[in-house]
Coordinates of C-alpha atoms and ligand atoms in Angstrom, one line a residue:
M1 CA 48.8 -31.0 -104.6
Q2 CA 48.5 -29.1 -108.2
A3 CA 45.6 -28.3 -109.7
R4 CA 45.0 -26.7 -113.1
V5 CA 42.6 -25.7 -116.3
A6 CA 43.4 -27.8 -119.2
E7 CA 44.1 -25.4 -121.8
A8 CA 43.5 -28.1 -124.6
P9 CA 40.7 -30.3 -125.5
I10 CA 40.2 -32.8 -123.0
E11 CA 41.4 -35.7 -125.9
E12 CA 44.7 -33.8 -126.5
L13 CA 44.9 -34.5 -122.4
E14 CA 47.5 -36.7 -120.6
A15 CA 47.4 -38.0 -117.5
D16 CA 47.5 -41.4 -115.0
A17 CA 43.5 -41.7 -115.1
L18 CA 40.8 -39.8 -116.9
V19 CA 37.9 -39.4 -114.2
L20 CA 34.6 -39.1 -116.0
A21 CA 31.1 -39.0 -113.1
F22 CA 27.9 -40.1 -115.2
S23 CA 24.5 -40.1 -113.8
E24 CA 22.4 -43.8 -113.0
E25 CA 20.3 -42.7 -116.8
A26 CA 23.5 -42.4 -118.6
S27 CA 24.3 -45.5 -118.2
R28 CA 21.2 -47.2 -119.5
P29 CA 21.0 -48.9 -123.0
E30 CA 17.4 -48.3 -123.0
S31 CA 17.6 -44.6 -122.4
P32 CA 20.2 -43.5 -125.3
Q33 CA 21.4 -39.9 -125.1
T34 CA 19.7 -38.1 -128.1
G35 CA 22.2 -36.7 -130.7
P36 CA 25.6 -36.3 -130.4
T37 CA 27.1 -37.1 -127.0
P38 CA 29.4 -34.4 -125.4
W39 CA 31.7 -36.4 -124.9
E40 CA 31.9 -37.9 -128.8
A41 CA 35.5 -36.6 -129.5
L42 CA 36.4 -37.9 -126.7
D43 CA 35.0 -41.3 -126.4
E44 CA 36.6 -41.3 -130.2
A45 CA 39.8 -40.6 -129.2
C46 CA 39.5 -43.4 -126.4
G47 CA 38.4 -45.7 -129.3
G48 CA 34.8 -46.0 -127.9
L49 CA 36.5 -46.9 -124.5
I50 CA 34.1 -44.4 -123.0
T51 CA 30.8 -45.8 -124.7
R52 CA 31.2 -49.3 -124.4
T53 CA 32.0 -49.1 -120.6
L54 CA 29.2 -47.3 -120.0
A55 CA 26.9 -49.7 -121.9
S56 CA 28.4 -52.3 -119.8
R57 CA 27.2 -54.3 -116.6
A58 CA 29.5 -53.1 -114.5
F59 CA 28.7 -49.4 -114.9
T60 CA 25.3 -48.5 -112.8
G61 CA 25.8 -44.8 -112.7
K62 CA 25.0 -45.5 -108.2
A63 CA 26.2 -42.3 -106.9
N64 CA 29.9 -43.2 -105.7
R65 CA 30.6 -46.5 -107.2
C66 CA 33.6 -46.9 -109.6
V67 CA 34.3 -48.5 -113.0
A68 CA 38.0 -48.2 -113.1
V69 CA 39.6 -50.0 -116.7
P70 CA 43.2 -49.9 -118.2
T71 CA 42.7 -48.1 -121.8
D72 CA 45.9 -49.5 -123.6
G73 CA 45.2 -50.3 -126.8
H74 CA 42.2 -48.1 -127.3
D75 CA 43.7 -44.5 -127.0
T76 CA 44.3 -43.5 -130.6
G77 CA 44.6 -39.6 -131.4
K78 CA 46.4 -37.4 -128.5
A79 CA 44.4 -38.8 -125.4
R80 CA 47.0 -40.6 -123.5
F81 CA 45.1 -42.0 -120.5
T82 CA 46.5 -45.0 -118.4
D83 CA 43.5 -45.3 -116.8
L84 CA 39.8 -44.7 -117.4
V85 CA 37.4 -44.2 -114.2
L86 CA 33.6 -43.4 -114.5
V87 CA 32.1 -43.0 -111.3
G88 CA 28.7 -42.9 -110.6
L89 CA 26.0 -39.8 -109.5
G90 CA 23.1 -41.5 -109.0
P91 CA 20.1 -40.4 -110.6
A92 CA 19.5 -37.2 -112.3
G93 CA 17.2 -35.1 -110.7
D94 CA 19.0 -35.9 -107.2
I95 CA 22.4 -34.5 -107.9
D96 CA 23.9 -31.7 -106.6
L97 CA 27.3 -29.9 -106.1
E98 CA 27.4 -32.2 -102.9
T99 CA 26.7 -35.4 -105.3
W100 CA 29.9 -34.2 -107.4
R101 CA 31.5 -33.3 -104.7
R102 CA 31.2 -36.9 -103.1
S103 CA 31.9 -38.7 -106.5
I104 CA 35.0 -37.0 -107.4
A105 CA 36.5 -38.1 -103.8
S106 CA 35.1 -42.0 -104.8
A107 CA 36.9 -41.5 -107.6
T108 CA 40.1 -40.1 -106.5
R109 CA 40.3 -42.7 -104.2
T110 CA 40.2 -45.8 -106.5
S111 CA 42.5 -43.6 -109.1
R112 CA 45.1 -43.3 -106.1
A113 CA 44.4 -47.0 -105.1
R114 CA 45.3 -47.6 -108.7
G115 CA 48.6 -45.8 -108.4
A116 CA 47.8 -42.9 -109.6
H117 CA 50.1 -39.7 -109.9
S118 CA 47.8 -37.5 -112.0
L119 CA 43.9 -37.0 -112.4
V120 CA 42.4 -35.4 -115.6
I121 CA 38.9 -35.0 -114.2
G122 CA 36.1 -33.8 -117.1
A123 CA 33.6 -31.5 -116.1
G124 CA 30.7 -31.2 -117.8
T125 CA 29.0 -34.8 -118.5
A126 CA 26.0 -34.5 -116.0
S127 CA 22.9 -32.3 -116.0
A128 CA 23.6 -28.8 -115.8
V129 CA 23.8 -28.7 -111.3
A130 CA 26.0 -25.5 -111.4
N131 CA 28.1 -23.7 -113.5
L132 CA 31.9 -25.0 -114.6
E133 CA 33.4 -22.6 -112.9
E134 CA 31.9 -24.6 -109.1
L135 CA 32.2 -27.6 -110.4
A136 CA 35.7 -27.0 -111.3
A137 CA 36.2 -25.7 -107.7
A138 CA 34.3 -28.9 -106.0
A139 CA 35.8 -31.0 -108.3
T140 CA 39.4 -29.4 -107.2
E141 CA 38.5 -29.4 -103.4
A142 CA 36.9 -32.9 -103.4
A143 CA 40.0 -34.0 -104.6
R144 CA 42.1 -31.8 -102.5
L145 CA 40.4 -33.2 -99.3
T146 CA 40.5 -37.0 -100.5
T147 CA 43.8 -37.1 -100.5
Y148 CA 45.1 -35.8 -97.1
R149 CA 46.1 -38.3 -94.8
Y150 CA 48.0 -37.3 -91.2
T151 CA 51.1 -38.9 -91.8
A152 CA 53.5 -36.6 -89.1
Y153 CA 54.3 -40.1 -86.9
K154 CA 53.9 -42.6 -88.8
P155 CA 54.9 -42.2 -92.8
I156 CA 53.0 -44.0 -95.2
K157 CA 55.1 -46.8 -97.1
D158 CA 55.1 -46.5 -101.3
A159 CA 52.3 -44.0 -100.7
T160 CA 50.8 -42.7 -104.0
E161 CA 50.5 -39.4 -104.1
L162 CA 48.3 -37.0 -105.9
E163 CA 50.8 -34.9 -107.2
A164 CA 47.9 -33.4 -109.5
I165 CA 45.1 -32.8 -111.6
T166 CA 43.0 -30.9 -114.0
V167 CA 40.2 -30.1 -114.8
A168 CA 38.9 -30.2 -118.0
T169 CA 35.4 -29.4 -119.8
V170 CA 33.8 -32.4 -121.8
G171 CA 32.4 -31.1 -125.1
D172 CA 31.8 -27.7 -126.2
A173 CA 35.4 -26.5 -126.2
S174 CA 35.0 -23.4 -126.4
S175 CA 38.1 -22.2 -125.1
D176 CA 37.2 -18.8 -125.0
P177 CA 40.5 -16.7 -122.6
A178 CA 37.9 -15.2 -120.9
S179 CA 36.1 -18.3 -119.5
L180 CA 39.6 -20.4 -119.4
A181 CA 40.5 -17.5 -117.0
S182 CA 37.8 -17.5 -115.1
L183 CA 38.0 -20.9 -114.2
T184 CA 41.5 -20.8 -113.6
E185 CA 40.9 -18.5 -110.5
A186 CA 37.9 -20.5 -109.0
V187 CA 40.4 -23.7 -109.4
D188 CA 42.9 -21.5 -107.3
Q189 CA 40.8 -20.1 -104.5
A190 CA 39.4 -23.6 -104.3
R191 CA 43.1 -25.0 -104.0
I192 CA 43.5 -22.2 -101.4
I193 CA 40.7 -23.5 -99.5
A194 CA 40.8 -26.9 -99.2
D195 CA 45.0 -26.5 -98.6
A196 CA 43.9 -24.5 -95.5
T197 CA 41.3 -27.2 -94.4
C198 CA 44.1 -30.1 -95.0
W199 CA 46.4 -27.3 -92.7
A200 CA 43.3 -27.2 -89.8
R201 CA 42.9 -30.8 -90.1
E202 CA 46.7 -30.9 -89.2
L203 CA 46.4 -29.0 -86.5
I204 CA 43.7 -31.3 -84.9
N205 CA 45.5 -34.5 -85.6
T206 CA 48.6 -32.9 -84.0
P207 CA 48.7 -35.3 -80.6
P208 CA 48.2 -33.1 -77.2
N209 CA 51.3 -33.3 -76.2
D210 CA 53.1 -31.5 -79.4
K211 CA 50.4 -28.8 -79.4
R212 CA 49.7 -26.7 -75.7
P213 CA 48.5 -24.0 -75.8
P214 CA 52.2 -21.9 -76.5
Q215 CA 53.1 -24.4 -78.9
L216 CA 49.7 -23.8 -80.7
A217 CA 49.8 -20.0 -80.4
N218 CA 53.3 -20.4 -82.0
A219 CA 52.2 -22.9 -85.1
A220 CA 49.6 -19.4 -85.5
A221 CA 52.6 -16.7 -85.5
K222 CA 54.0 -18.9 -88.3
M223 CA 51.7 -18.9 -90.3
A224 CA 50.6 -15.9 -89.6
A225 CA 54.2 -14.5 -90.5
E226 CA 53.8 -16.9 -93.7
C227 CA 50.2 -15.0 -95.1
G228 CA 50.9 -11.6 -94.3
L229 CA 48.3 -11.6 -91.2
E230 CA 49.1 -9.4 -88.1
C231 CA 49.4 -11.3 -85.5
E232 CA 49.6 -10.6 -81.3
I233 CA 49.6 -13.6 -78.5
L234 CA 48.7 -12.4 -75.6
D235 CA 50.5 -14.6 -72.8
E236 CA 49.3 -15.2 -69.1
P237 CA 50.1 -12.0 -67.3
A238 CA 48.4 -9.8 -70.5
I239 CA 45.6 -12.5 -70.3
E240 CA 45.2 -11.4 -66.5
A241 CA 46.3 -7.7 -66.5
L242 CA 43.1 -7.8 -69.0
G243 CA 40.9 -9.6 -66.4
M244 CA 40.2 -12.1 -69.1
N245 CA 40.0 -14.3 -65.5
A246 CA 37.4 -17.2 -66.8
L247 CA 39.8 -18.1 -69.7
L248 CA 42.7 -17.9 -66.9
A249 CA 40.4 -20.0 -64.5
V250 CA 40.0 -22.7 -66.6
G251 CA 44.0 -22.9 -67.9
R252 CA 44.8 -23.0 -64.3
G253 CA 45.5 -26.3 -63.6
S254 CA 47.9 -26.7 -66.6
S255 CA 51.4 -26.5 -65.9
V256 CA 51.7 -24.8 -69.4
E257 CA 50.0 -21.1 -69.3
P258 CA 46.9 -20.2 -72.0
R259 CA 47.0 -17.7 -74.7
L260 CA 45.0 -15.6 -76.3
V261 CA 45.9 -15.5 -80.5
V262 CA 44.2 -12.1 -82.1
L263 CA 45.2 -12.2 -86.0
Q264 CA 44.3 -9.7 -88.5
H265 CA 43.3 -9.4 -92.0
R266 CA 43.3 -5.5 -93.4
G267 CA 41.4 -6.0 -96.6
R268 CA 41.7 -3.1 -99.1
N269 CA 37.8 -2.0 -98.4
A270 CA 38.6 -1.8 -94.9
D271 CA 35.9 0.2 -93.9
G272 CA 37.0 0.3 -89.6
Q273 CA 33.9 -1.9 -88.2
P274 CA 35.8 -5.6 -89.0
T275 CA 34.0 -9.1 -89.5
A276 CA 35.2 -11.5 -86.3
L277 CA 35.6 -14.6 -85.9
V278 CA 36.0 -16.8 -82.5
G279 CA 37.1 -20.5 -82.2
K280 CA 37.6 -22.4 -78.9
G281 CA 40.7 -23.6 -78.6
I282 CA 41.1 -26.3 -76.0
T283 CA 44.0 -28.4 -76.5
F284 CA 43.3 -31.2 -74.6
D285 CA 40.0 -31.6 -72.7
T286 CA 40.3 -34.1 -69.7
G287 CA 37.1 -32.4 -68.0
G288 CA 39.2 -31.2 -65.2
I289 CA 37.8 -31.8 -61.3
S290 CA 34.9 -32.7 -63.5
L291 CA 37.0 -35.1 -64.9
K292 CA 35.5 -37.4 -68.2
P293 CA 35.5 -41.0 -68.3
P294 CA 38.6 -43.0 -69.9
A295 CA 36.3 -43.9 -72.4
K296 CA 37.7 -41.6 -76.0
M297 CA 39.7 -39.2 -74.4
D298 CA 41.7 -39.2 -76.5
E299 CA 39.7 -37.7 -79.0
M300 CA 39.7 -34.6 -76.9
K301 CA 42.9 -33.4 -78.8
A302 CA 40.4 -31.9 -81.0
D303 CA 38.4 -29.9 -78.7
M304 CA 40.7 -27.1 -80.6
S305 CA 39.1 -27.7 -83.7
G306 CA 37.1 -24.2 -83.3
A307 CA 40.5 -22.8 -83.0
A308 CA 41.6 -24.4 -85.6
A309 CA 39.0 -23.4 -88.6
V310 CA 39.4 -19.7 -87.4
L311 CA 43.1 -20.3 -87.7
A312 CA 43.0 -21.6 -91.2
T313 CA 40.1 -20.1 -92.3
M314 CA 42.4 -16.5 -91.3
R315 CA 45.0 -18.4 -93.5
A316 CA 42.5 -19.0 -96.6
V317 CA 41.6 -15.1 -96.4
A318 CA 44.9 -13.9 -96.4
Q319 CA 46.1 -15.4 -99.1
L320 CA 42.6 -15.6 -101.4
D321 CA 43.4 -11.2 -100.2
L322 CA 40.0 -11.0 -99.4
P323 CA 38.5 -7.2 -99.7
T324 CA 36.9 -7.2 -96.0
T325 CA 38.7 -6.3 -93.1
V326 CA 38.7 -10.0 -90.8
V327 CA 40.2 -11.0 -87.2
G328 CA 40.3 -13.8 -85.3
V329 CA 40.2 -14.4 -82.0
V330 CA 41.6 -17.7 -80.4
P331 CA 41.5 -18.2 -76.9
M332 CA 43.8 -21.4 -75.8
A333 CA 44.0 -23.9 -72.5
E334 CA 44.8 -26.9 -72.0
N335 CA 42.0 -28.7 -69.0
M336 CA 43.5 -30.4 -67.3
P337 CA 43.0 -31.4 -62.9
S338 CA 45.6 -30.4 -60.8
A339 CA 46.7 -29.0 -56.9
D340 CA 45.8 -25.6 -58.7
A341 CA 43.0 -26.2 -61.1
Y342 CA 39.9 -24.7 -60.8
R343 CA 36.7 -26.4 -58.5
P344 CA 32.8 -26.6 -58.8
G345 CA 31.8 -23.8 -56.8
D346 CA 34.3 -21.3 -57.7
I347 CA 32.6 -18.0 -58.7
I348 CA 34.4 -16.0 -61.5
R349 CA 34.5 -12.5 -62.9
A350 CA 34.7 -12.4 -66.4
L351 CA 36.4 -9.5 -68.7
N352 CA 32.5 -8.4 -69.6
G353 CA 31.8 -8.0 -65.3
K354 CA 29.6 -10.9 -65.7
T355 CA 29.7 -13.1 -62.7
I356 CA 29.7 -16.8 -63.4
E357 CA 29.3 -19.7 -61.4
V358 CA 31.2 -22.8 -62.3
L359 CA 29.2 -25.8 -61.8
N360 CA 31.3 -28.4 -63.5
T361 CA 34.9 -27.8 -64.6
D362 CA 34.4 -30.3 -67.8
A363 CA 31.7 -27.1 -69.3
E364 CA 34.9 -24.7 -70.2
G365 CA 34.5 -24.1 -73.1
R366 CA 31.4 -21.1 -72.6
L367 CA 34.3 -20.0 -70.2
V368 CA 37.0 -19.4 -72.8
L369 CA 34.7 -18.2 -75.3
A370 CA 32.9 -16.0 -72.6
D371 CA 36.2 -13.4 -72.2
A372 CA 36.9 -14.2 -75.5
L373 CA 33.8 -12.9 -77.1
A374 CA 33.9 -10.0 -74.7
Y375 CA 37.5 -9.3 -75.7
T376 CA 36.5 -9.2 -79.3
V377 CA 32.9 -6.7 -78.5
E378 CA 35.0 -4.7 -76.8
R379 CA 37.9 -4.2 -78.9
F380 CA 36.7 -4.1 -82.3
Q381 CA 33.0 -3.6 -82.2
P382 CA 32.3 -6.0 -85.2
R383 CA 29.6 -5.3 -87.5
A384 CA 29.3 -9.8 -87.6
M385 CA 30.8 -12.2 -85.2
V386 CA 30.9 -15.9 -85.6
D387 CA 32.4 -18.3 -83.0
L388 CA 33.2 -21.8 -83.8
A389 CA 33.3 -24.8 -80.7
T390 CA 33.3 -28.0 -79.9
L391 CA 31.0 -27.4 -77.2
T392 CA 29.0 -29.6 -75.9
G393 CA 28.0 -33.9 -76.5
A394 CA 24.4 -32.8 -76.5
C395 CA 24.5 -31.6 -79.6
V396 CA 25.9 -34.0 -81.3
V397 CA 23.3 -36.0 -79.8
A398 CA 20.6 -33.7 -81.4
L399 CA 22.3 -33.4 -84.7
G400 CA 24.8 -36.4 -85.2
E401 CA 28.0 -36.4 -86.3
T402 CA 28.5 -35.0 -89.3
V403 CA 25.6 -31.6 -89.2
A404 CA 26.6 -28.7 -87.1
G405 CA 24.1 -27.0 -84.6
L406 CA 23.8 -22.9 -85.6
M407 CA 22.4 -20.4 -82.5
S408 CA 21.7 -17.0 -83.6
D409 CA 20.3 -14.1 -82.7
H410 CA 20.7 -12.5 -85.8
D411 CA 18.0 -13.7 -88.4
H412 CA 20.1 -11.9 -91.7
L413 CA 23.5 -13.5 -90.8
A414 CA 21.9 -17.0 -89.8
T415 CA 20.6 -16.8 -93.3
D416 CA 23.7 -16.1 -94.8
L417 CA 25.5 -18.6 -92.9
L418 CA 23.0 -21.5 -93.8
A419 CA 22.9 -20.1 -97.7
A420 CA 27.3 -20.8 -97.7
S421 CA 26.5 -24.0 -96.0
H422 CA 24.1 -25.1 -98.4
R423 CA 26.6 -24.2 -100.9
T424 CA 30.1 -25.9 -99.8
G425 CA 28.6 -28.9 -97.9
D426 CA 29.3 -27.9 -94.5
T427 CA 25.9 -28.7 -93.0
I428 CA 24.5 -26.5 -90.2
W429 CA 21.1 -26.6 -89.0
R430 CA 19.5 -24.0 -86.7
L431 CA 18.5 -24.7 -83.4
P432 CA 16.7 -21.6 -80.6
L433 CA 17.8 -19.4 -78.6
F434 CA 14.9 -18.8 -76.5
D435 CA 14.6 -16.9 -73.3
V436 CA 13.1 -20.4 -71.6
Y437 CA 16.6 -21.3 -72.0
Q438 CA 18.3 -18.4 -70.0
D439 CA 16.2 -19.3 -66.8
L440 CA 18.2 -23.4 -67.0
I441 CA 20.9 -21.4 -66.1
D442 CA 20.1 -18.2 -63.8
S443 CA 22.2 -18.8 -60.4
K444 CA 21.3 -18.3 -57.2
V445 CA 24.8 -16.9 -56.4
A446 CA 26.3 -15.2 -59.2
D447 CA 25.1 -13.5 -62.6
I448 CA 25.4 -17.3 -64.5
K449 CA 26.1 -20.6 -64.0
N450 CA 27.8 -22.7 -66.3
T451 CA 25.6 -25.9 -66.9
G452 CA 22.0 -26.3 -66.9
G453 CA 21.3 -29.5 -66.5
R454 CA 20.6 -32.1 -68.4
Y455 CA 17.8 -30.8 -71.0
A456 CA 18.8 -28.4 -73.4
G457 CA 22.5 -28.9 -73.2
A458 CA 23.3 -27.1 -76.6
L459 CA 21.0 -24.5 -76.1
T460 CA 22.2 -23.8 -72.6
A461 CA 25.4 -23.6 -73.6
G462 CA 24.7 -21.1 -76.4
K463 CA 22.3 -19.2 -74.5
F464 CA 25.3 -18.7 -72.0
L465 CA 27.4 -17.5 -74.9
Q466 CA 24.8 -15.2 -75.9
N467 CA 25.6 -13.2 -72.2
F468 CA 28.5 -11.8 -73.4
V469 CA 28.3 -10.6 -77.3
G470 CA 26.4 -7.6 -76.3
D471 CA 24.4 -6.4 -79.4
T472 CA 26.9 -7.4 -81.9
P473 CA 25.1 -9.4 -84.5
W474 CA 26.5 -13.0 -83.4
A475 CA 26.2 -16.6 -84.2
H476 CA 27.8 -19.8 -82.7
L477 CA 28.4 -22.6 -84.7
D478 CA 28.2 -25.7 -82.1
I479 CA 31.1 -28.4 -84.5
A480 CA 31.0 -31.1 -81.8
G481 CA 29.7 -33.7 -83.9
P482 CA 31.3 -32.7 -87.2
A483 CA 34.6 -31.9 -86.5
Y484 CA 36.2 -35.1 -86.0
L485 CA 35.3 -38.5 -87.2
D486 CA 36.6 -41.9 -86.5
K487 CA 35.8 -43.2 -89.9
G488 CA 36.5 -41.1 -92.7
S489 CA 33.5 -40.5 -95.1
G490 CA 33.3 -38.7 -99.1
Y491 CA 36.2 -36.2 -99.3
R492 CA 36.1 -36.3 -95.1
T493 CA 39.1 -38.5 -94.1
R494 CA 39.1 -39.8 -90.9
G495 CA 40.2 -37.3 -87.8
G496 CA 40.2 -34.2 -87.3
T497 CA 37.8 -32.9 -90.9
G498 CA 38.6 -29.1 -91.1
F499 CA 34.7 -28.8 -90.7
G500 CA 33.7 -25.0 -91.1
V501 CA 36.5 -23.9 -92.9
R502 CA 35.3 -23.7 -96.4
L503 CA 32.0 -22.7 -94.9
L504 CA 34.1 -19.3 -93.2
V505 CA 35.6 -18.9 -96.3
D506 CA 32.3 -18.8 -98.2
W507 CA 30.2 -17.0 -96.3
L508 CA 33.3 -14.2 -96.1
K509 CA 33.3 -13.8 -100.3
S510 CA 30.0 -13.7 -100.5
S511 CA 29.6 -10.9 -97.9
S512 CA 32.3 -9.0 -98.9
Ligands
BES601 N1 34.7 -30.7 -75.9 C1 33.0 -31.0 -74.8 C2 32.3 -31.2 -75.5 C3 32.4 -32.4 -77.0 C4 32.1 -33.6 -76.3 C5 33.1 -32.4 -77.9 C6 31.8 -34.7 -77.5 C7 32.9 -33.4 -78.8 C8 32.8 -34.1 -78.8 C9 33.1 -29.9 -73.9 O1 34.0 -29.4 -73.1 C10 32.0 -30.7 -72.8 O2 32.7 -31.3 -72.0 N2 31.1 -31.0 -72.4 C11 30.1 -31.2 -71.4 C12 29.5 -30.0 -71.3 C13 28.4 -30.4 -69.7 C14 29.3 -30.4 -68.5 C15 27.1 -29.2 -69.1 C16 29.2 -32.2 -72.6 O3 28.7 -31.6 -73.5 O4 29.3 -33.3 -72.0
MN602 MN1 34.6 -30.5 -71.6
ZN603 ZN1 35.7 -28.9 -74.1

């Protein structure tokens, strides 16, 4: 999908559909706009169709509700739109950037269902909730993310693909070159970030027989070569030589080797201390010897969603050429039961020397992350380190399937991530790392055990990871809920969502 900024006034553009978003208030004839509306010229160019549709009963302004009407016979002037699509933003006082994204998602879906290949999206019709750059970027993201479909094994017949969107400002067509340039930059960056998010979705949706660790590592290498990232792939002997026995143990039951992928982006302002991202890459999680029940086990192909988010973030970081140095470290393994699989009762020594008593082979994510986190700290001494993992079902119980858990021992880092979450709509909520949770994972026979019992499952998992990060400012995101959705919602399509990519890129941009 192409995304651009209109260079001509909106009333002179051409597209299959013109998308305009309005609040509930704007739809009420009893509260008419005082003075000229910003869309007056556009309305005139459409023969008054906008005002008439706004005033009609069909349009309520309720959030995400669309009314689509053909413009035939109404296009006077230079405007050439096949359809007019009005979408509601809800009550004016409640509108924020996420409301706007979701409304654009709804209008995009409606337009595509009507066969539209091209959209013009008007920004600036509702009370200012954000600046035009933010609105343009959010609209681009929402449209791109909404049009994603997984078609690798079943192409859609006669699919209407959205090929191009044009973001145009409504009214006050101050077409000064500076604002055009900054709008264009915002839209270009949003497209890069949304494309990366869709690439993460593609990796997550790929069936587990096609993304076993060596294949997933190759996909990372191919992306790295295309984007100009440095890439190292460590195979089993290399992992063993380093002493990453926890990663090795988890991968042991599989007939294919584990991998450790290390990606680096050297920013212009490289100061030696990089920011590090670490992602859980279990390409399929059967639970191992502590086998999972069959129901929904297929969804465990998404147990590499943390890895996908980190790889896709690295892709965006490279394409945006961010000035900071960023490293991505991704442990990949397939958690299978077999004659050679690791067992409950095994004690393994992680890279940092700590011994781990394995009580449940289904608590494998924290094991591969333990080694990856310790490796990242030792090799890179990052100024900050964030890991993403579909780590616990307990986190889904606590926060539901749209919100990720944030655990951090560093308030400043946590605050920055929460701010990025607020801006992007990748919602996270902070959970505690109190010392009482360490008591639950103290082992009698080793330094630590890999499960903490029934209570506080997300927190004992987070606490476990904390044992492998040393003094590094660190945050852990448990994305088990939002990484994968049975049913799509708004701009999040069903299956892999790419949760975390927009959050991380926003955070990296704002801290660079
Ligand atoms: N990958 C799962 C967690 C998960 C569950 C992700 C549901 C997405 C949806 C993880 O490896 C796991 O199995 N965790 C166990 C830990 C337990 C054995 C301590 C869990 O949550 O039950
Ligand atoms: Mn598991
Ligand atoms: Zn898992």
